[in-house]
Short mmCIF file of C-alpha atoms in Angstrom, two decimals:
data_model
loop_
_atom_site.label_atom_id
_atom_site.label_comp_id
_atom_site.label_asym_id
_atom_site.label_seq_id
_atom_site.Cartn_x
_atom_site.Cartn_y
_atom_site.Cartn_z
CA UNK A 1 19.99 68.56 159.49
CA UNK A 2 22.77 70.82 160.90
CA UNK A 3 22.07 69.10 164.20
CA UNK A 4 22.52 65.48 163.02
CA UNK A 5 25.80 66.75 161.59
CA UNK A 6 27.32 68.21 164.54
CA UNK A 7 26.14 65.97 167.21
CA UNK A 8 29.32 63.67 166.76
CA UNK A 9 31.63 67.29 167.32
CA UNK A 10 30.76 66.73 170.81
CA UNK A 11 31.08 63.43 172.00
CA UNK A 12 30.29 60.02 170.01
CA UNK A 13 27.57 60.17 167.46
CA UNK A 14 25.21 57.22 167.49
CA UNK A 15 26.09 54.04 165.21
CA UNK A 16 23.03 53.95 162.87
CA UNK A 17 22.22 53.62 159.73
CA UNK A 18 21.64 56.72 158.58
CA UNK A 19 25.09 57.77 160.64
CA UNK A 20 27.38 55.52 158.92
CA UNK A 21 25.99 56.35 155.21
CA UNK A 22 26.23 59.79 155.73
CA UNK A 23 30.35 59.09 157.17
CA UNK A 24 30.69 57.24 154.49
CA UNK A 25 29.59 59.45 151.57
CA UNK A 26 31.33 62.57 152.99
CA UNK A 27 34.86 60.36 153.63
CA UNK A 28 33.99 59.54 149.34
CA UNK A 29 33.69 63.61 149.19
CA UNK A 30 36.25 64.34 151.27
CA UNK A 31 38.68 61.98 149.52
CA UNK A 32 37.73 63.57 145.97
CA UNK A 33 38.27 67.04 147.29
CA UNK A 34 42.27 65.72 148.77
CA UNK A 35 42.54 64.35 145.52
CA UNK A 36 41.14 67.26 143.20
CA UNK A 37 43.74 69.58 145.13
CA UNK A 38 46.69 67.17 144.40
CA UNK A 39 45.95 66.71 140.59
CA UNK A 40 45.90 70.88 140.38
CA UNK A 41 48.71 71.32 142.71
CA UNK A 42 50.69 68.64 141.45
CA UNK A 43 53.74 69.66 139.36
CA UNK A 44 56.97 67.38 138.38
CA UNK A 45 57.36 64.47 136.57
CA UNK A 46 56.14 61.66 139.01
CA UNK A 47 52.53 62.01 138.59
CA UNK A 48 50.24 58.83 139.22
CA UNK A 49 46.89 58.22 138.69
CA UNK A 50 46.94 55.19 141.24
CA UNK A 51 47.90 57.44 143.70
CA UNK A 52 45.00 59.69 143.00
CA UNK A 53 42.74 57.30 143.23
CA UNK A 54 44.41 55.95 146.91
CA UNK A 55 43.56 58.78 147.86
CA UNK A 56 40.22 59.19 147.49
CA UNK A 57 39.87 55.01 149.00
CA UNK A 58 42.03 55.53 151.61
CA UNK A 59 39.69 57.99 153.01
CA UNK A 60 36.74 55.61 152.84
CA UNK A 61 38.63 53.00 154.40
CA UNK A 62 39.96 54.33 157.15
CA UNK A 63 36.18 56.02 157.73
CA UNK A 64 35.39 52.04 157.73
CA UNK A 65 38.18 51.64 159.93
CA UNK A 66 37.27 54.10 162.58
CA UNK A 67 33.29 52.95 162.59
CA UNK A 68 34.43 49.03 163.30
CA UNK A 69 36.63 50.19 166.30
CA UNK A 70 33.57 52.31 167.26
CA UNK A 71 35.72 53.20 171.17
CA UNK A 72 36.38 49.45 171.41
CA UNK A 73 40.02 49.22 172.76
CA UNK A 74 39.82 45.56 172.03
CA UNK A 75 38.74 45.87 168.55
CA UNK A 76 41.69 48.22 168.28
CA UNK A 77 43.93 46.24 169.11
CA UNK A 78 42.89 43.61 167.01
CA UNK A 79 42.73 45.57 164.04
CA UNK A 80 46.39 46.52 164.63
CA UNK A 81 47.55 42.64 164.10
CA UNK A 82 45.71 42.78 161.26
CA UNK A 83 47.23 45.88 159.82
CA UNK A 84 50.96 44.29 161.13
CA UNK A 85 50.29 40.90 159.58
CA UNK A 86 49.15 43.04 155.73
CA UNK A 87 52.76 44.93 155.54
CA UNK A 88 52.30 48.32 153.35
CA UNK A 89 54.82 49.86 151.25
CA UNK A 90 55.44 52.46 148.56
CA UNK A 91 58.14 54.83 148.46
CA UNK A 92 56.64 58.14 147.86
CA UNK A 93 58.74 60.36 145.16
CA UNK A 94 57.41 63.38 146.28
CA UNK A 95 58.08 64.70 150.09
CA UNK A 96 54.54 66.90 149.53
CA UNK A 97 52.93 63.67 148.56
CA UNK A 98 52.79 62.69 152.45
CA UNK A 99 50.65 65.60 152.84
CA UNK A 100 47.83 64.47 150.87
CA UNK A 101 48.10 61.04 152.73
CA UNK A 102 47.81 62.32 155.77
CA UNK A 103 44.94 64.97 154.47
CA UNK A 104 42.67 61.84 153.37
CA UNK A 105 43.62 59.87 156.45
CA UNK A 106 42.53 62.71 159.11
CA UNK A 107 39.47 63.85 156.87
CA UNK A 108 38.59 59.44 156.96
CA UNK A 109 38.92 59.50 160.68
CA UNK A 110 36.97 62.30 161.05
CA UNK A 111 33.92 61.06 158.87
CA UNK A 112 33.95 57.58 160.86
CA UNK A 113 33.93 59.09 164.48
CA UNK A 114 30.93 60.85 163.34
CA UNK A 115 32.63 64.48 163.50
CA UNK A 116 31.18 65.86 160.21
CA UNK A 117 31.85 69.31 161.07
CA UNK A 118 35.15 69.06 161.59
CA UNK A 119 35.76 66.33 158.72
CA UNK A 120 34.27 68.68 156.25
CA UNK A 121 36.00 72.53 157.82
CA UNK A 122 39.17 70.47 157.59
CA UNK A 123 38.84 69.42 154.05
CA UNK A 124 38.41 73.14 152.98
CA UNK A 125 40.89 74.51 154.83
CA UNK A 126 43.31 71.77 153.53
CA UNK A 127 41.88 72.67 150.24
CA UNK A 128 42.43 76.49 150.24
CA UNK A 129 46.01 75.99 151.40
CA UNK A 130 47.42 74.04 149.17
CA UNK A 131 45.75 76.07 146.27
CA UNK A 132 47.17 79.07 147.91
CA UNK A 133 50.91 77.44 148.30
CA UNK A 134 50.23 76.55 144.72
CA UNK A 135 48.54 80.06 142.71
CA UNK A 136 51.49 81.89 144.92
CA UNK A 137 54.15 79.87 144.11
CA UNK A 138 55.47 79.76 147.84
CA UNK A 139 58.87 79.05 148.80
CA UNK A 140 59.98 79.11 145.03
CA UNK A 141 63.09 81.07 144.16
CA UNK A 142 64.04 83.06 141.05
CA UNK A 143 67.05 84.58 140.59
CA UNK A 144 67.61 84.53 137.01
CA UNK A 145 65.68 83.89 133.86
CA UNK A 146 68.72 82.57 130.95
CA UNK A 147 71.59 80.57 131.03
CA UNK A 148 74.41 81.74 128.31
CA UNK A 149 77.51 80.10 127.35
CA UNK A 150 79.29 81.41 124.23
CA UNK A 151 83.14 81.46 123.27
CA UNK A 152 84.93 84.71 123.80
CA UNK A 153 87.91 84.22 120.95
CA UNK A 154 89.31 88.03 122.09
CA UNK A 155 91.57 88.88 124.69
CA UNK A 156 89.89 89.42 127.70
CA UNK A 157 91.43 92.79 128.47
CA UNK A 158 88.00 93.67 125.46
CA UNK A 159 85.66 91.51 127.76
CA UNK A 160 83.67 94.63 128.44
CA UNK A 161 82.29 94.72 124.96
CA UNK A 162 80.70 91.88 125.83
CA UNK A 163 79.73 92.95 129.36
CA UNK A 164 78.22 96.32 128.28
CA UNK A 165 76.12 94.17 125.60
CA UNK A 166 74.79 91.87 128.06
CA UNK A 167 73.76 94.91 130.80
CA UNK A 168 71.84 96.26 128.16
CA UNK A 169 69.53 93.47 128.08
CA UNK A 170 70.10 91.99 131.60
CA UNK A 171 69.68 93.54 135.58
CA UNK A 172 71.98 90.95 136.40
CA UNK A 173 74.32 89.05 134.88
CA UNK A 174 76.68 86.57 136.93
CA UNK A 175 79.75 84.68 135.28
CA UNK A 176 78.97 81.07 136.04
CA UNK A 177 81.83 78.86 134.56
CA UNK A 178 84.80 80.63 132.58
CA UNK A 179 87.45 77.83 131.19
CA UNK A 180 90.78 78.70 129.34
CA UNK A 181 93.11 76.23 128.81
CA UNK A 182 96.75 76.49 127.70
CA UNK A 183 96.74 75.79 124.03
CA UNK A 184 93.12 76.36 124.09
CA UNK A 185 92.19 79.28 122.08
CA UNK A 186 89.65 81.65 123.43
CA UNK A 187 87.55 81.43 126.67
CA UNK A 188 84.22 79.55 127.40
CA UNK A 189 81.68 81.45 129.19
CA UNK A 190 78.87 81.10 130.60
CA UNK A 191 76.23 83.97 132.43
CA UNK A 192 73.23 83.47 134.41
CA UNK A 193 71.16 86.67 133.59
CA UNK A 194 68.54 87.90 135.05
CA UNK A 195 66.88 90.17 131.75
CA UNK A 196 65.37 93.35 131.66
CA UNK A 197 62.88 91.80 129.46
CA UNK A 198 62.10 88.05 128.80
CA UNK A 199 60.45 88.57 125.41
CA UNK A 200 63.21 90.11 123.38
CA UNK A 201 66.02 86.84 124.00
CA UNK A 202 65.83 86.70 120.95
CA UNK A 203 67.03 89.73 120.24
CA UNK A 204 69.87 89.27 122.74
CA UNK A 205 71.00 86.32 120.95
CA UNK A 206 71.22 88.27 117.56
CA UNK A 207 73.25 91.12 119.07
CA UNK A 208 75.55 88.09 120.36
CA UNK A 209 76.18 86.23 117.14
CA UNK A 210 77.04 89.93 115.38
CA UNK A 211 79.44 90.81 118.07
CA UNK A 212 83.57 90.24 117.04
CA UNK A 213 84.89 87.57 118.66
CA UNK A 214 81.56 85.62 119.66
CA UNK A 215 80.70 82.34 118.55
CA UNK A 216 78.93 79.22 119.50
CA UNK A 217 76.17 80.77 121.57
CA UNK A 218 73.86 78.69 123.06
CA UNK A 219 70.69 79.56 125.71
CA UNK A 220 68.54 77.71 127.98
CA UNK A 221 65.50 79.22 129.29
CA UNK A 222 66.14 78.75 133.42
CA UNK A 223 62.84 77.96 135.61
CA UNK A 224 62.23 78.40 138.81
CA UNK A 225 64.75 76.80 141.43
CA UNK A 226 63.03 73.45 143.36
CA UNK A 227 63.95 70.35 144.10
CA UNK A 228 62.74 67.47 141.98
#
């Protein structure tokens, strides 16, 4: 068995039966596993199920694809016009998304050249990196965990009331927006803080609404920065 699956590593496997089936249902795995990854990695709003299932058909198809050529530059060629005459689009929302496409596509071509080995130590490897990018949150920043406004109606020269409040509860806190207007009563601010402890905002928000001279406090919890 481990000799009928590497045989194709080293040159071009043989086009029988039992060859082609066995492409076949490991492009099927190997599609499921590109897939499986994507609907446990996958975060954001632009989720498809289509797109889950592409994947997994686009990795039998182009295992089809690569066993009709079967090192025939002429059926190659052919099978080019046909792909240029069918015209293919989708605009993907999701720059990862590519990733996956090009997962299933490699893993298909691997499975129809007869190159099991490699079709099925590519699959994991894919597989454990993306589940690694994704359990370690890679390349995600976070700099602060609340965003504050409230309206300071004191003069500012008591501002560090206020200040000493919030570094009681915060590592960090940064002054994001401050408006005063002539005529305008007060000062609207608002602080990105970076807190000591996440659990007690509540808390925080108490000690706010208590303090002279606060009002109109308002919070929203702040995730992790990435692009949509």
């Amino acid at each position: 068995m481990g000799h009928f699956l590497t045989r194709g590593d080293y040159g071009s496997g043989p086009d029988d039966f039992m060859g082609m089936a066995l492409g076949l249902m490991l492009a099927f795995l190997g599609g499921h596993v590109v897939a499986w990854v994507y609907m446990v990695c996958h975060s954001g709003l632009s989720y498809s199920r289509s797109f889950v299932n592409a994947l997994v058909v686009l990795c039998l198809i182009v295992a089809v694809v690569m066993m009709v050529m079967a090192n025939n530059l002429l059926i190659a060629f052919g099978l080019m016009a046909v792909f240029a005459i069918v015209r293919f689009r989708n605009v993907l929302r999701d720059t990862l998304d590519t990733t996956y496409i090009l997962a299933s596509i490699t893993v298909g071509m691997a499975c129809g050249t007869r190159k099991f080995t490699t079709a099925i130590l590519g699959a994991v490897v894919f597989a454990a990196l993306m589940l690694y990018l994704h359990w370690t949150h890679f390349g995600a920043r976070h700099r602060y965990d609340l965003i504050l406004n409230l309206h300071w109606a004191r003069p500012m020269a008591d501002l560090p009331d206020l200040l000493g409040l919030l570094d009681r509860h915060a590592r960090k806190a940064t002054v994001a927006s401050q408006r005063s207007n002539v005529g305008y009563e007060g000062t609207d601010l608002s602080y990105r803080l970076l807190l000591r402890d996440s659990g007690r905002v509540d808390e925080l928000l108490g000690e706010l609404k208590a303090l002279p001279g606060v009002s109109r406090v308002t919070s929203l919890k702040a995730e992790d920065e990435s692009e949509v």
